[in-house]
mmCIF file of C-alpha atoms in Angstrom:
data_model
loop_
_atom_site.group_PDB
_atom_site.id
_atom_site.type_symbol
_atom_site.label_atom_id
_atom_site.label_comp_id
_atom_site.label_asym_id
_atom_site.label_seq_id
_atom_site.Cartn_x
_atom_site.Cartn_y
_atom_site.Cartn_z
ATOM 1 C CA UNK A 95 100.875 95.925 82.355
ATOM 2 C CA UNK A 96 99.215 93.604 84.794
ATOM 3 C CA UNK A 97 97.494 96.618 86.503
ATOM 4 C CA UNK A 98 96.183 98.009 83.134
ATOM 5 C CA UNK A 99 94.724 94.462 82.266
ATOM 6 C CA UNK A 100 93.121 93.912 85.545
ATOM 7 C CA UNK A 101 91.316 97.329 85.284
ATOM 8 C CA UNK A 102 90.454 96.670 81.577
ATOM 9 C CA UNK A 103 88.900 93.288 82.836
ATOM 10 C CA UNK A 104 87.130 95.026 85.523
ATOM 11 C CA UNK A 105 85.622 97.594 83.283
ATOM 12 C CA UNK A 106 84.696 94.535 80.777
ATOM 13 C CA UNK A 107 83.015 92.728 83.662
ATOM 14 C CA UNK A 108 81.096 95.840 84.455
ATOM 15 C CA UNK A 109 79.743 95.994 81.008
ATOM 16 C CA UNK A 110 78.092 92.784 81.310
ATOM 17 C CA UNK A 111 74.650 94.392 82.392
ATOM 18 C CA UNK A 112 72.284 91.996 84.144
ATOM 19 C CA UNK A 113 69.083 93.514 82.967
ATOM 20 C CA UNK A 114 70.167 93.608 79.440
ATOM 21 C CA UNK A 115 71.590 90.202 79.244
ATOM 22 C CA UNK A 116 68.394 88.757 80.734
ATOM 23 C CA UNK A 117 66.285 91.140 78.737
ATOM 24 C CA UNK A 118 67.726 89.359 75.461
ATOM 25 C CA UNK A 119 66.387 86.076 76.707
ATOM 26 C CA UNK A 120 62.977 87.756 77.136
ATOM 27 C CA UNK A 121 63.076 89.560 74.104
ATOM 28 C CA UNK A 122 62.888 92.932 75.984
ATOM 29 C CA UNK A 123 65.198 96.013 76.579
ATOM 30 C CA UNK A 124 64.111 97.790 79.816
ATOM 31 C CA UNK A 125 65.807 100.894 78.476
ATOM 32 C CA UNK A 126 62.805 101.157 76.411
ATOM 33 C CA UNK A 127 60.378 100.852 79.116
ATOM 34 C CA UNK A 128 59.602 102.610 82.732
ATOM 35 C CA UNK A 129 62.199 105.169 83.478
ATOM 36 C CA UNK A 130 64.576 103.788 80.809
ATOM 37 C CA UNK A 131 67.428 102.864 83.222
ATOM 38 C CA UNK A 132 69.042 99.464 83.105
ATOM 39 C CA UNK A 133 69.176 98.925 86.739
ATOM 40 C CA UNK A 134 67.407 96.830 89.248
ATOM 41 C CA UNK A 135 64.568 99.366 90.236
ATOM 42 C CA UNK A 136 63.301 99.519 86.907
ATOM 43 C CA UNK A 137 63.797 95.990 86.066
ATOM 44 C CA UNK A 138 61.227 95.419 89.151
ATOM 45 C CA UNK A 139 58.927 97.852 87.907
ATOM 46 C CA UNK A 140 58.788 96.635 84.358
ATOM 47 C CA UNK A 141 59.614 92.930 84.685
ATOM 48 C CA UNK A 142 58.711 91.867 88.076
ATOM 49 C CA UNK A 143 60.682 90.583 90.827
ATOM 50 C CA UNK A 144 62.233 87.326 89.432
ATOM 51 C CA UNK A 145 63.805 89.276 86.521
ATOM 52 C CA UNK A 146 64.894 92.206 89.062
ATOM 53 C CA UNK A 147 66.592 89.424 91.530
ATOM 54 C CA UNK A 148 68.336 87.952 88.447
ATOM 55 C CA UNK A 149 69.695 91.564 87.483
ATOM 56 C CA UNK A 150 70.678 92.294 91.134
ATOM 57 C CA UNK A 151 72.558 88.918 91.411
ATOM 58 C CA UNK A 152 74.500 89.405 87.983
ATOM 59 C CA UNK A 153 75.423 93.042 88.926
ATOM 60 C CA UNK A 154 76.599 92.074 92.378
ATOM 61 C CA UNK A 155 78.527 89.485 90.959
ATOM 62 C CA UNK A 156 80.543 91.098 88.585
ATOM 63 C CA UNK A 157 81.471 93.776 91.224
ATOM 64 C CA UNK A 158 82.477 90.838 93.457
ATOM 65 C CA UNK A 159 84.508 89.393 90.726
ATOM 66 C CA UNK A 160 86.364 92.448 89.534
ATOM 67 C CA UNK A 161 87.451 93.009 93.221
ATOM 68 C CA UNK A 162 88.599 89.503 93.801
ATOM 69 C CA UNK A 163 90.621 89.393 90.659
ATOM 70 C CA UNK A 164 92.326 92.560 91.745
ATOM 71 C CA UNK A 165 93.044 91.121 94.960
ATOM 72 C CA UNK A 166 94.184 87.990 93.764
ATOM 73 C CA UNK A 167 96.482 89.305 90.940
ATOM 74 C CA UNK A 168 97.517 92.515 91.785
ATOM 75 C CA UNK A 169 100.188 91.820 94.252
ATOM 76 C CA UNK A 170 100.594 94.145 97.033
ATOM 77 C CA UNK A 171 99.288 97.479 95.335
ATOM 78 C CA UNK A 172 96.676 98.746 97.841
ATOM 79 C CA UNK A 173 94.724 101.126 95.684
ATOM 80 C CA UNK A 174 94.265 98.721 93.017
ATOM 81 C CA UNK A 175 91.282 96.541 94.160
ATOM 82 C CA UNK A 176 89.507 100.095 94.929
ATOM 83 C CA UNK A 177 90.372 101.152 91.344
ATOM 84 C CA UNK A 178 89.013 97.585 90.105
ATOM 85 C CA UNK A 179 85.791 98.421 91.818
ATOM 86 C CA UNK A 180 85.542 101.776 90.223
ATOM 87 C CA UNK A 181 86.314 100.508 86.775
ATOM 88 C CA UNK A 182 83.509 97.833 87.123
ATOM 89 C CA UNK A 183 81.036 100.709 88.249
ATOM 90 C CA UNK A 184 81.872 102.537 85.319
ATOM 91 C CA UNK A 185 81.461 99.738 83.085
ATOM 92 C CA UNK A 186 77.881 99.155 84.484
ATOM 93 C CA UNK A 187 77.013 102.993 83.797
ATOM 94 C CA UNK A 188 78.842 103.088 80.524
ATOM 95 C CA UNK A 189 78.868 99.641 78.976
ATOM 96 C CA UNK A 190 80.783 98.854 76.071
ATOM 97 C CA UNK A 191 78.667 95.988 74.813
ATOM 98 C CA UNK A 192 75.294 97.767 75.311
ATOM 99 C CA UNK A 193 75.883 101.078 73.643
ATOM 100 C CA UNK A 194 77.101 102.871 76.685
ATOM 101 C CA UNK A 195 74.072 103.161 78.206
ATOM 102 C CA UNK A 196 73.612 101.225 81.326
ATOM 103 C CA UNK A 197 72.473 101.549 84.945
ATOM 104 C CA UNK A 198 73.416 103.936 87.912
ATOM 105 C CA UNK A 199 76.071 101.450 89.426
ATOM 106 C CA UNK A 200 74.741 101.022 92.915
ATOM 107 C CA UNK A 201 74.257 97.165 92.678
ATOM 108 C CA UNK A 202 77.757 96.854 91.330
ATOM 109 C CA UNK A 203 79.115 99.189 93.838
ATOM 110 C CA UNK A 204 77.436 96.991 96.686
ATOM 111 C CA UNK A 205 79.133 93.811 95.073
ATOM 112 C CA UNK A 206 82.642 95.376 95.114
ATOM 113 C CA UNK A 207 82.218 96.602 98.853
ATOM 114 C CA UNK A 208 81.303 92.681 99.722
ATOM 115 C CA UNK A 209 84.966 92.002 99.428
ATOM 116 C CA UNK A 210 86.525 95.393 99.567
ATOM 117 C CA UNK A 211 84.817 96.632 102.691
ATOM 118 C CA UNK A 212 82.518 94.068 104.160
ATOM 119 C CA UNK A 213 81.511 96.154 107.036
ATOM 120 C CA UNK A 214 80.560 99.061 105.093
ATOM 121 C CA UNK A 215 77.660 96.731 103.362
ATOM 122 C CA UNK A 216 75.798 96.716 106.620
ATOM 123 C CA UNK A 217 76.105 100.612 106.835
ATOM 124 C CA UNK A 218 74.966 101.093 103.188
ATOM 125 C CA UNK A 219 72.007 98.593 103.516
ATOM 126 C CA UNK A 220 70.841 99.936 106.569
ATOM 127 C CA UNK A 221 71.095 103.288 105.697
ATOM 128 C CA UNK A 222 69.203 102.548 102.366
ATOM 129 C CA UNK A 223 66.528 100.604 104.259
ATOM 130 C CA UNK A 224 65.967 103.262 106.604
ATOM 131 C CA UNK A 225 65.572 105.934 104.240
ATOM 132 C CA UNK A 226 63.475 104.044 102.102
ATOM 133 C CA UNK A 227 61.140 102.759 104.522
ATOM 134 C CA UNK A 228 60.707 106.735 105.872
ATOM 135 C CA UNK A 229 60.370 108.403 102.504
ATOM 136 C CA UNK A 230 59.442 105.695 99.913
ATOM 137 C CA UNK A 231 62.144 107.066 97.313
ATOM 138 C CA UNK A 232 64.592 104.389 95.977
ATOM 139 C CA UNK A 233 66.962 107.168 94.427
ATOM 140 C CA UNK A 234 67.088 109.237 97.583
ATOM 141 C CA UNK A 235 67.829 106.161 99.531
ATOM 142 C CA UNK A 236 70.813 105.013 97.287
ATOM 143 C CA UNK A 237 72.256 108.605 97.131
ATOM 144 C CA UNK A 238 72.218 108.561 101.024
ATOM 145 C CA UNK A 239 73.396 105.212 101.248
ATOM 146 C CA UNK A 240 76.576 105.953 99.129
ATOM 147 C CA UNK A 241 77.025 108.927 101.052
ATOM 148 C CA UNK A 242 77.064 107.040 104.363
ATOM 149 C CA UNK A 243 80.620 105.614 103.413
ATOM 150 C CA UNK A 244 82.402 108.852 103.742
ATOM 151 C CA UNK A 245 81.469 109.307 107.633
ATOM 152 C CA UNK A 246 82.129 105.420 107.944
ATOM 153 C CA UNK A 247 85.393 106.131 106.443
ATOM 154 C CA UNK A 248 86.318 109.119 108.650
ATOM 155 C CA UNK A 249 85.196 107.516 111.796
ATOM 156 C CA UNK A 250 86.956 104.150 111.304
ATOM 157 C CA UNK A 251 90.362 106.152 110.274
ATOM 158 C CA UNK A 252 90.364 104.462 107.046
ATOM 159 C CA UNK A 253 93.521 104.210 105.077
ATOM 160 C CA UNK A 254 93.742 107.060 102.203
ATOM 161 C CA UNK A 255 92.836 104.920 99.462
ATOM 162 C CA UNK A 256 89.585 103.739 101.154
ATOM 163 C CA UNK A 257 88.823 107.502 101.878
ATOM 164 C CA UNK A 258 89.164 108.454 98.400
ATOM 165 C CA UNK A 259 87.386 105.779 97.280
ATOM 166 C CA UNK A 260 84.247 106.397 99.601
ATOM 167 C CA UNK A 261 84.208 110.057 98.638
ATOM 168 C CA UNK A 262 84.531 109.303 94.910
ATOM 169 C CA UNK A 263 81.657 106.872 95.198
ATOM 170 C CA UNK A 264 79.303 109.049 97.164
ATOM 171 C CA UNK A 265 80.026 111.879 94.380
ATOM 172 C CA UNK A 266 79.318 109.455 91.691
ATOM 173 C CA UNK A 267 76.048 108.128 92.997
ATOM 174 C CA UNK A 268 74.971 111.670 93.212
ATOM 175 C CA UNK A 269 76.070 112.280 89.730
ATOM 176 C CA UNK A 270 74.036 109.205 88.327
ATOM 177 C CA UNK A 271 70.986 109.984 90.348
ATOM 178 C CA UNK A 272 70.979 113.702 89.403
ATOM 179 C CA UNK A 273 67.731 113.037 87.348
ATOM 180 C CA UNK A 274 66.043 111.602 90.722
ATOM 181 C CA UNK A 275 67.198 114.662 92.486
ATOM 182 C CA UNK A 276 65.747 117.014 89.700
ATOM 183 C CA UNK A 277 62.371 115.129 90.150
ATOM 184 C CA UNK A 278 62.474 115.380 93.966
ATOM 185 C CA UNK A 279 62.758 119.164 93.539
ATOM 186 C CA UNK A 280 60.032 119.296 91.096
ATOM 187 C CA UNK A 281 57.883 117.059 93.248
ATOM 188 C CA UNK A 282 57.543 114.656 90.451
ATOM 189 C CA UNK A 283 59.701 111.669 91.692
ATOM 190 C CA UNK A 284 58.029 108.061 91.966
ATOM 191 C CA UNK A 285 57.427 106.858 95.274
ATOM 192 C CA UNK A 286 56.835 103.443 96.802
ATOM 193 C CA UNK A 287 54.085 104.168 99.223
ATOM 194 C CA UNK A 288 53.929 100.499 100.462
ATOM 195 C CA UNK A 289 57.418 100.380 102.017
ATOM 196 C CA UNK A 290 56.697 103.686 104.201
ATOM 197 C CA UNK A 291 56.410 101.878 107.208
ATOM 198 C CA UNK A 292 57.127 104.799 109.753
ATOM 199 C CA UNK A 293 54.601 106.729 108.096
ATOM 200 C CA UNK A 294 52.055 104.096 108.639
ATOM 201 C CA UNK A 295 53.198 103.736 112.152
ATOM 202 C CA UNK A 296 52.589 107.290 113.055
ATOM 203 C CA UNK A 297 49.258 107.343 111.344
ATOM 204 C CA UNK A 298 48.221 104.229 113.399
ATOM 205 C CA UNK A 299 49.411 105.849 116.567
ATOM 206 C CA UNK A 300 47.524 109.074 116.006
#
């Protein structure tokens, strides 16, 4: 009963979408603007950095809280914190409070990893920054950052529940970013040229 309750609470926490809650205060629904996604990237593009920062903090925070509750009240069930992290991510993507239309889960996943697997956050953010500054594609950066969890789990001889979580998280991010992959194949994906540091360095060196 406790396990089921903790997973339900984790899902409900995940359903509290940062951009949509803050959007109500501003009188906007960012799902009707830009890419139509309720995540931090679309928040930045359509509402500015302050709104995006608030969105990211809420989405990180609910991932942290979901895992903390599982660690605090879940006893010795090793897989429960990972399951709670997954439930929070599912809530973010399909939020019960917002018509089951949310974001893509990356921010909430990183929040969960802060407690669940702290060292992985350095790898994830490092991969994200490297790919972003090389390519300018946020979606591709997020996908590869998620995939980086798998070799990290293998190289660190992670316990089974962590390896399963890493694989599931990587596959889920590929799924939620499938539209980005389709646009990449079609050559229509939006690109942040300003952050392509490596391209500018190559040009300046020639």
